[in-house]
Coordinates of C-alpha atoms and ligand atoms in Angstrom, one line a residue:
M214 CA -18.0 -1.5 -38.2
L215 CA -15.0 -3.1 -39.5
R216 CA -13.6 -0.5 -41.1
A217 CA -14.9 2.3 -38.1
L218 CA -12.6 0.5 -36.0
L219 CA -9.7 -0.1 -38.4
L220 CA -9.8 3.6 -38.2
S221 CA -10.1 4.4 -34.3
G222 CA -6.9 1.8 -34.2
A223 CA -5.3 4.0 -37.0
A224 CA -6.2 7.4 -34.4
L225 CA -5.3 5.5 -31.7
L226 CA -1.7 4.8 -33.0
A227 CA -1.0 7.9 -34.7
L228 CA -1.8 9.6 -31.6
G229 CA 1.1 7.8 -30.4
H230 CA 2.9 8.9 -26.7
D231 CA 1.1 11.4 -24.4
E232 CA 3.2 14.2 -22.9
Y233 CA 5.2 11.7 -20.1
H234 CA 6.2 9.7 -23.2
R235 CA 7.7 11.7 -25.0
P236 CA 10.9 10.6 -27.7
R237 CA 13.7 10.9 -25.4
G238 CA 16.9 12.8 -27.4
E239 CA 19.2 13.5 -24.9
G240 CA 21.7 11.6 -22.0
A241 CA 20.7 9.2 -19.6
A242 CA 16.9 9.0 -20.6
A243 CA 17.5 8.6 -24.8
E244 CA 19.6 5.5 -23.3
V245 CA 17.1 4.3 -21.1
A246 CA 14.8 4.9 -23.9
A247 CA 17.7 3.0 -26.6
R248 CA 18.1 -0.2 -23.5
E249 CA 13.8 0.0 -23.6
L250 CA 13.8 -1.5 -27.5
E251 CA 15.5 -5.0 -26.5
P252 CA 14.0 -7.5 -25.1
E253 CA 16.8 -8.7 -22.8
Y254 CA 16.5 -5.5 -20.9
W255 CA 13.3 -6.3 -19.5
A256 CA 14.3 -10.2 -18.9
A257 CA 17.0 -8.9 -16.9
E258 CA 15.2 -6.4 -15.2
A259 CA 13.1 -10.1 -14.1
F260 CA 15.3 -12.3 -13.6
E261 CA 17.2 -9.3 -10.9
G262 CA 13.6 -9.4 -9.1
I263 CA 13.3 -13.5 -9.4
A264 CA 17.1 -13.4 -7.1
R265 CA 16.3 -10.7 -5.0
R266 CA 12.9 -13.0 -4.1
L267 CA 15.4 -16.0 -3.4
R268 CA 18.0 -14.6 -1.9
D269 CA 15.6 -12.9 0.5
G270 CA 14.4 -16.4 1.1
A271 CA 11.2 -17.9 3.9
N272 CA 11.1 -15.9 6.7
E273 CA 10.4 -17.7 9.5
R274 CA 11.6 -16.1 12.5
V275 CA 8.3 -14.6 14.6
A276 CA 8.0 -11.1 14.2
D277 CA 8.7 -9.1 17.9
R278 CA 6.1 -6.5 16.5
V279 CA 3.7 -5.5 14.2
V280 CA 2.8 -2.2 11.9
M281 CA -0.3 -2.6 10.0
F282 CA -0.9 0.6 7.6
L283 CA -3.8 0.6 5.8
G284 CA -4.0 3.1 2.2
D285 CA -7.9 3.9 3.5
G286 CA -10.2 2.8 0.3
L287 CA -7.0 2.2 -2.1
S288 CA -7.5 0.4 -4.7
V289 CA -5.1 -1.0 -7.1
P290 CA -6.3 1.3 -9.8
T291 CA -5.3 4.2 -7.2
L292 CA -1.6 2.0 -6.6
A293 CA -1.4 2.7 -9.9
A294 CA -2.2 6.6 -10.7
A295 CA -0.1 7.6 -7.8
R296 CA 3.0 5.2 -8.8
A297 CA 2.6 6.7 -12.2
L298 CA 2.0 10.5 -10.5
R299 CA 5.6 9.6 -8.4
G300 CA 7.6 9.1 -10.9
Q301 CA 6.3 11.8 -13.5
R302 CA 6.9 14.1 -9.9
Q303 CA 10.4 12.9 -11.1
G304 CA 10.5 14.2 -14.4
R305 CA 10.1 10.4 -15.9
S306 CA 7.4 8.8 -17.2
G307 CA 6.3 7.2 -14.1
E308 CA 4.9 3.9 -14.8
E309 CA 8.5 2.3 -13.8
E310 CA 8.2 3.9 -10.2
Q311 CA 7.7 2.1 -7.2
L312 CA 5.7 2.7 -4.0
A313 CA 7.3 1.9 -1.1
Y314 CA 5.4 -0.9 -0.3
E315 CA 5.5 -2.2 -4.0
R316 CA 9.1 -3.4 -3.1
F317 CA 9.2 -5.5 -0.2
P318 CA 10.0 -8.8 -0.2
V319 CA 6.7 -10.2 0.0
T320 CA 3.0 -9.0 -1.4
G321 CA 0.0 -10.5 -2.0
L322 CA -4.3 -9.8 -2.2
A323 CA -6.7 -10.4 0.4
K324 CA -10.2 -10.1 0.2
T325 CA -12.2 -7.5 2.7
Y326 CA -15.9 -7.9 1.5
C327 CA -18.5 -7.7 3.3
T328 CA -21.6 -11.4 3.7
D329 CA -24.7 -9.4 3.1
A330 CA -23.3 -6.7 0.5
Q331 CA -21.4 -6.1 -2.4
I332 CA -20.0 -2.9 -2.0
A333 CA -18.1 -2.9 1.7
D334 CA -18.0 -0.4 4.1
S335 CA -15.1 0.4 6.3
A336 CA -17.1 -1.7 9.7
C337 CA -16.9 -4.7 8.1
S338 CA -14.3 -4.6 5.8
A339 CA -12.2 -3.6 9.5
T340 CA -13.4 -6.8 10.9
A341 CA -12.4 -8.6 7.7
Y342 CA -8.6 -6.8 8.1
L343 CA -8.2 -6.7 11.4
C344 CA -10.3 -10.0 12.7
G345 CA -9.5 -12.6 9.5
A346 CA -13.4 -13.2 9.5
K347 CA -15.7 -11.5 7.7
G348 CA -18.9 -9.8 9.1
N349 CA -22.0 -7.7 7.7
R350 CA -22.5 -4.1 6.6
G351 CA -21.9 -2.0 9.7
P352 CA -24.9 0.1 9.3
S353 CA -23.9 4.1 9.3
A354 CA -26.5 4.7 11.2
S355 CA -29.8 2.8 12.3
A356 CA -32.8 2.4 14.8
R357 CA -33.4 -0.8 14.2
A358 CA -29.8 -0.9 15.9
C359 CA -30.6 0.5 19.0
G360 CA -31.0 -2.1 22.0
A361 CA -28.8 -4.2 19.6
G362 CA -25.8 -3.4 21.8
T363 CA -23.0 -6.0 21.4
A364 CA -24.8 -9.1 21.3
A365 CA -22.5 -11.0 19.2
P366 CA -19.2 -11.0 20.8
P367 CA -16.3 -9.2 18.7
A368 CA -14.0 -11.5 17.3
P369 CA -10.9 -11.9 18.4
N370 CA -8.3 -9.0 16.2
I371 CA -4.9 -7.9 15.5
T372 CA -4.9 -5.2 18.4
C373 CA -6.6 -7.8 21.0
T374 CA -5.5 -9.8 22.9
P375 CA -5.6 -12.4 25.0
S376 CA -5.6 -14.3 21.8
P377 CA -6.4 -17.6 20.5
P378 CA -2.9 -19.1 20.9
G379 CA -0.9 -19.0 17.6
R380 CA -3.2 -16.9 15.5
W381 CA -2.8 -13.4 17.0
P382 CA 0.2 -11.4 19.1
T383 CA -0.7 -13.2 22.8
A384 CA 1.1 -10.5 24.9
A385 CA 1.1 -7.9 23.1
T386 CA 1.7 -5.1 25.4
S387 CA 2.3 -1.6 23.2
V388 CA -0.8 -1.2 20.9
G389 CA -1.9 2.4 19.4
I390 CA -3.4 3.7 16.8
V391 CA -2.5 6.5 14.2
T392 CA -5.1 8.1 12.1
T393 CA -5.8 11.4 10.1
T394 CA -9.4 10.3 10.2
R395 CA -11.8 11.3 13.4
V396 CA -10.4 8.5 15.5
T397 CA -13.9 7.2 16.0
H398 CA -14.5 6.9 12.3
A399 CA -15.4 3.0 11.2
S400 CA -11.5 1.7 10.2
P401 CA -9.8 3.3 12.9
A402 CA -12.6 2.3 15.5
G403 CA -12.2 -1.3 13.7
A404 CA -9.2 -1.7 16.0
Y405 CA -11.2 -1.4 20.2
A406 CA -14.8 -0.7 19.5
H407 CA -17.9 -3.2 19.6
T408 CA -20.8 -1.1 18.1
A409 CA -24.4 -2.3 16.1
A410 CA -24.2 1.3 14.5
R411 CA -20.4 2.4 12.7
D412 CA -22.1 6.3 12.9
W413 CA -22.1 6.0 17.1
E414 CA -19.2 8.2 17.7
S415 CA -20.5 9.7 20.4
D416 CA -23.4 10.0 23.4
A417 CA -25.2 12.9 20.3
D418 CA -25.4 10.2 17.8
L419 CA -26.5 7.5 19.9
L420 CA -29.7 9.3 21.3
A421 CA -30.5 10.9 17.9
D422 CA -30.6 7.4 16.5
C423 CA -32.1 5.0 19.9
G424 CA -33.2 8.1 21.8
H425 CA -31.4 7.4 25.0
A426 CA -27.4 7.7 25.5
D427 CA -27.7 6.0 28.6
P428 CA -24.2 4.7 29.2
A429 CA -25.6 2.1 31.3
A430 CA -27.4 0.6 28.1
R431 CA -26.2 -2.3 26.2
Q432 CA -23.9 0.4 24.0
A433 CA -21.5 2.9 25.0
D434 CA -20.7 5.5 22.1
I435 CA -17.4 4.8 20.4
A436 CA -15.6 7.7 21.6
M437 CA -16.7 6.3 25.1
Q438 CA -15.3 3.2 24.5
L439 CA -11.9 4.0 23.1
M440 CA -11.3 5.9 26.6
N441 CA -12.7 3.0 29.2
S442 CA -13.4 -0.1 27.2
Y443 CA -10.5 -2.4 26.3
P444 CA -8.4 -2.8 24.3
G445 CA -8.5 1.0 24.1
N446 CA -8.4 1.7 27.1
N447 CA -4.9 0.3 27.1
F448 CA -3.6 1.9 24.1
K449 CA -0.3 3.7 24.2
V450 CA -0.5 5.7 21.5
I451 CA -3.6 7.0 19.9
L452 CA -3.1 9.7 17.0
G453 CA -6.2 11.3 14.7
G454 CA -8.8 13.7 14.5
G455 CA -12.2 14.1 16.1
R456 CA -11.7 16.0 19.6
R457 CA -15.5 16.8 19.1
E458 CA -16.8 13.1 20.1
F459 CA -14.5 13.4 23.8
R460 CA -15.7 17.1 24.5
P461 CA -19.2 18.3 25.8
N462 CA -21.1 20.2 23.8
T463 CA -21.3 23.1 26.0
T464 CA -17.3 23.6 25.5
I465 CA -15.4 25.4 22.8
D466 CA -11.9 23.2 21.3
E467 CA -8.1 24.7 21.1
E468 CA -9.4 26.1 17.4
G469 CA -12.5 27.2 18.0
A470 CA -15.2 24.3 17.5
S471 CA -17.9 22.6 19.3
G472 CA -17.5 19.4 21.5
R473 CA -21.1 17.3 21.0
R474 CA -21.1 15.1 23.6
L475 CA -24.3 15.0 25.9
D476 CA -23.2 13.8 28.8
G477 CA -20.9 16.8 30.0
R478 CA -18.8 14.5 30.3
D479 CA -14.6 15.5 28.8
L480 CA -13.1 12.2 28.4
I481 CA -10.2 14.2 27.3
E482 CA -9.6 15.3 30.9
E483 CA -10.8 12.2 32.0
W484 CA -7.7 10.7 30.1
R485 CA -5.0 12.8 31.7
A486 CA -6.1 12.6 34.8
R487 CA -6.3 8.8 34.8
R488 CA -3.1 8.8 33.6
A489 CA -1.4 11.6 36.6
A490 CA -3.2 9.5 38.9
A491 CA -2.0 6.3 38.3
G492 CA 1.9 7.8 38.3
V493 CA 2.0 7.2 34.2
S494 CA 4.4 9.2 32.2
H495 CA 1.3 11.2 29.4
A496 CA 0.8 13.9 27.1
Y497 CA -1.7 15.2 25.2
V498 CA -0.8 17.2 22.3
W499 CA -3.3 19.0 19.8
N500 CA -0.9 20.0 16.9
R501 CA 2.0 18.7 15.3
T502 CA 5.1 21.1 17.1
E503 CA 4.4 19.8 20.6
L504 CA 3.7 16.0 19.2
L505 CA 7.6 17.1 17.9
R506 CA 8.3 17.6 21.6
A507 CA 6.8 14.9 23.0
V508 CA 8.3 12.5 21.3
E509 CA 12.0 14.2 21.7
D510 CA 11.5 12.4 25.1
P511 CA 8.2 10.0 24.5
P512 CA 6.0 9.8 27.3
E513 CA 4.4 6.1 28.5
Y514 CA 0.7 7.3 27.0
L515 CA 0.4 9.7 24.1
L516 CA -2.8 11.4 23.2
G517 CA -3.0 13.7 20.0
L518 CA -6.3 14.9 19.1
F519 CA -5.7 17.6 15.7
G520 CA -8.4 18.4 14.6
A521 CA -12.5 18.9 15.2
S522 CA -13.3 16.5 12.8
H523 CA -11.0 14.4 10.1
M524 CA -7.6 15.7 9.8
R525 CA -6.8 17.9 6.6
Y526 CA -5.9 16.4 3.4
E527 CA -1.7 16.4 3.4
A528 CA -1.7 18.7 0.5
E529 CA -3.9 21.3 2.0
A530 CA -2.2 21.4 5.6
R531 CA 0.5 21.7 3.6
A532 CA -0.7 24.6 1.4
A533 CA -1.8 26.4 4.4
G534 CA 0.8 26.4 6.8
A535 CA -1.1 23.9 9.7
D536 CA 0.6 22.8 12.4
E537 CA -1.2 20.2 11.9
P538 CA 0.6 16.0 10.4
A539 CA -2.0 15.2 7.6
G540 CA -2.6 12.5 5.1
R541 CA -6.2 11.1 4.2
D542 CA -7.4 8.7 0.7
D543 CA -10.0 7.5 1.0
G544 CA -11.8 11.4 1.8
G545 CA -10.2 12.4 -1.3
G546 CA -11.8 9.5 -3.6
H547 CA -15.0 9.6 -2.3
R548 CA -15.6 12.9 -2.8
A549 CA -13.3 12.5 -6.6
F550 CA -10.9 14.9 -5.6
P551 CA -8.0 12.6 -7.7
R552 CA -5.7 14.7 -6.9
L553 CA -5.6 15.1 -2.9
A554 CA -6.3 11.0 -2.9
L555 CA -3.0 10.6 -5.5
L556 CA -1.0 13.1 -2.9
E557 CA -2.2 10.8 0.2
T558 CA -0.9 7.8 -1.4
I559 CA 2.3 9.4 -2.1
A560 CA 2.2 10.2 2.2
L561 CA 1.2 7.2 2.6
S562 CA 4.1 5.7 0.9
D563 CA 6.7 8.0 2.3
A564 CA 4.8 7.0 5.7
V565 CA 5.7 3.4 5.2
E566 CA 9.5 3.9 3.7
R567 CA 9.8 6.2 7.4
A568 CA 8.6 3.5 9.6
D569 CA 10.5 0.2 7.2
A570 CA 13.5 2.6 7.9
L571 CA 13.4 2.8 11.5
L572 CA 12.7 -0.7 12.3
P573 CA 15.6 -2.2 10.5
R574 CA 15.4 -5.6 9.8
D575 CA 17.7 -7.7 11.4
A576 CA 16.6 -5.8 15.0
R577 CA 14.0 -8.3 14.5
S578 CA 14.2 -11.5 16.8
Ligands
NAG726 C1 -10.9 -6.7 18.3 O1 -10.7 -7.6 19.9 C2 -11.0 -6.0 21.0 C3 -11.5 -6.3 22.3 O2 -12.3 -7.7 22.5 C4 -12.7 -5.4 20.1 O3 -13.6 -4.6 21.5 C5 -13.2 -4.4 19.4 O4 -14.6 -4.6 19.0 C6 -12.7 -5.9 18.1 N1 -13.0 -5.6 17.1 C7 -13.7 -6.0 15.8 C8 -13.5 -5.4 14.5 O5 -13.9 -7.1 15.7
NAG727 C1 -26.0 20.4 24.9 O1 -26.8 19.3 24.4 C2 -28.0 20.1 25.7 C3 -28.8 18.6 25.3 O2 -28.8 17.5 24.1 C4 -28.8 21.2 25.5 O3 -29.6 21.4 26.7 C5 -28.0 22.2 24.9 O4 -28.6 22.8 24.5 C6 -26.5 21.7 24.1 N1 -25.6 23.5 24.3 C7 -25.3 23.4 23.5 C8 -24.4 25.2 23.8 O5 -25.5 23.6 22.3
NAG728 C1 0.5 23.9 19.9 O1 -0.1 23.8 21.5 C2 0.8 24.2 22.5 C3 0.0 23.5 23.4 O2 -1.4 23.8 23.9 C4 0.1 26.0 22.8 O3 0.6 26.4 23.5 C5 0.9 26.6 21.2 O4 0.2 27.5 20.9 C6 0.5 25.9 20.1 N1 0.7 26.0 18.5 C7 0.5 26.7 18.0 C8 0.5 26.9 16.3 O5 -1.3 26.6 17.7

């Protein structure tokens, strides 16, 4: 037994470096390799990191805006793999790479579990990170939930105004959501919907589960809540996929897909009509070209729905030359498409970097 262990240990040693960690013979790489032999190299790197954080000091100013990025389903192992892949794509061994948010002055870890299940879902984890309170796992589709309505009041949360003084922004006037899933999918829906079942994205889902989709019932479907209930009806920006949840089943959308609604309502048209009646500038867009045009002279209200269902994976949209902004982590993980999930994670890092550059630190009061 001991011998077998020793042998396998020797086999590992003999394997040594992998294709990314071959001995580096020349130029800058060789210099780095030589320096990496010295403990001082690593100590200097660590001290530099500590000094940088001390220089930044504690930031006690009050933020005037909050940008929350969520890498849905983005685990610590996924981060490690994406970091290595990003470095390798630049011809390095990869581990030394840092994603945009790993360079921030403060980092932390938070637990986002459910109170009634060990494996969290997007709905109860949204309650955890948006409201700071833990809840039950969101039933996917459940006849049990019919009639439960919205018996429990929604927890105060980050998109919610007013909120308990001192906890969340009290005067947030401009709130929006941007996602690459359907805007009615559980993670983004956590920002505006209060529902007994996460799958009730259109009235067709309520009808299938409960035998009725009565808007007068205690529960409105998630698309309806986004368009007509607080706080979704106040969102200045709504960007993502999921057009089908907003259009009647009798209509075919811009890209040839059917709507799903059974109440005959076109919530996109209603949204436009309401903004027009209020005399506020607004735009509905469904492709990237129009999105870029809209942001040149940003309207006060922007609704962009870039797919009938979820948007495409970043890598797939690019490969197809699709006229669609893109990105999706969690879907890649669920379907065991590691390459897609890692490329999505790198795209997320790029998006964070871009947002960070657009919002200079000293402009924050
Ligand atoms: C956040 O608050 C809003 C407004 O009260 C509510 O509609 C929404 O359901 C809440 N979100 C969660 C995840 O509880
Ligand atoms: C739309 O839904 C209604 C109500 O369920 C149904 O009667 C009708 O056949 C559907 N139409 C299409 C085109 O699917
Ligand atoms: C983008 O949307 C606009 C407005 O509906 C449309 O005229 C244009 O053809 C679309 N572009 C593409 C590439 O589909």
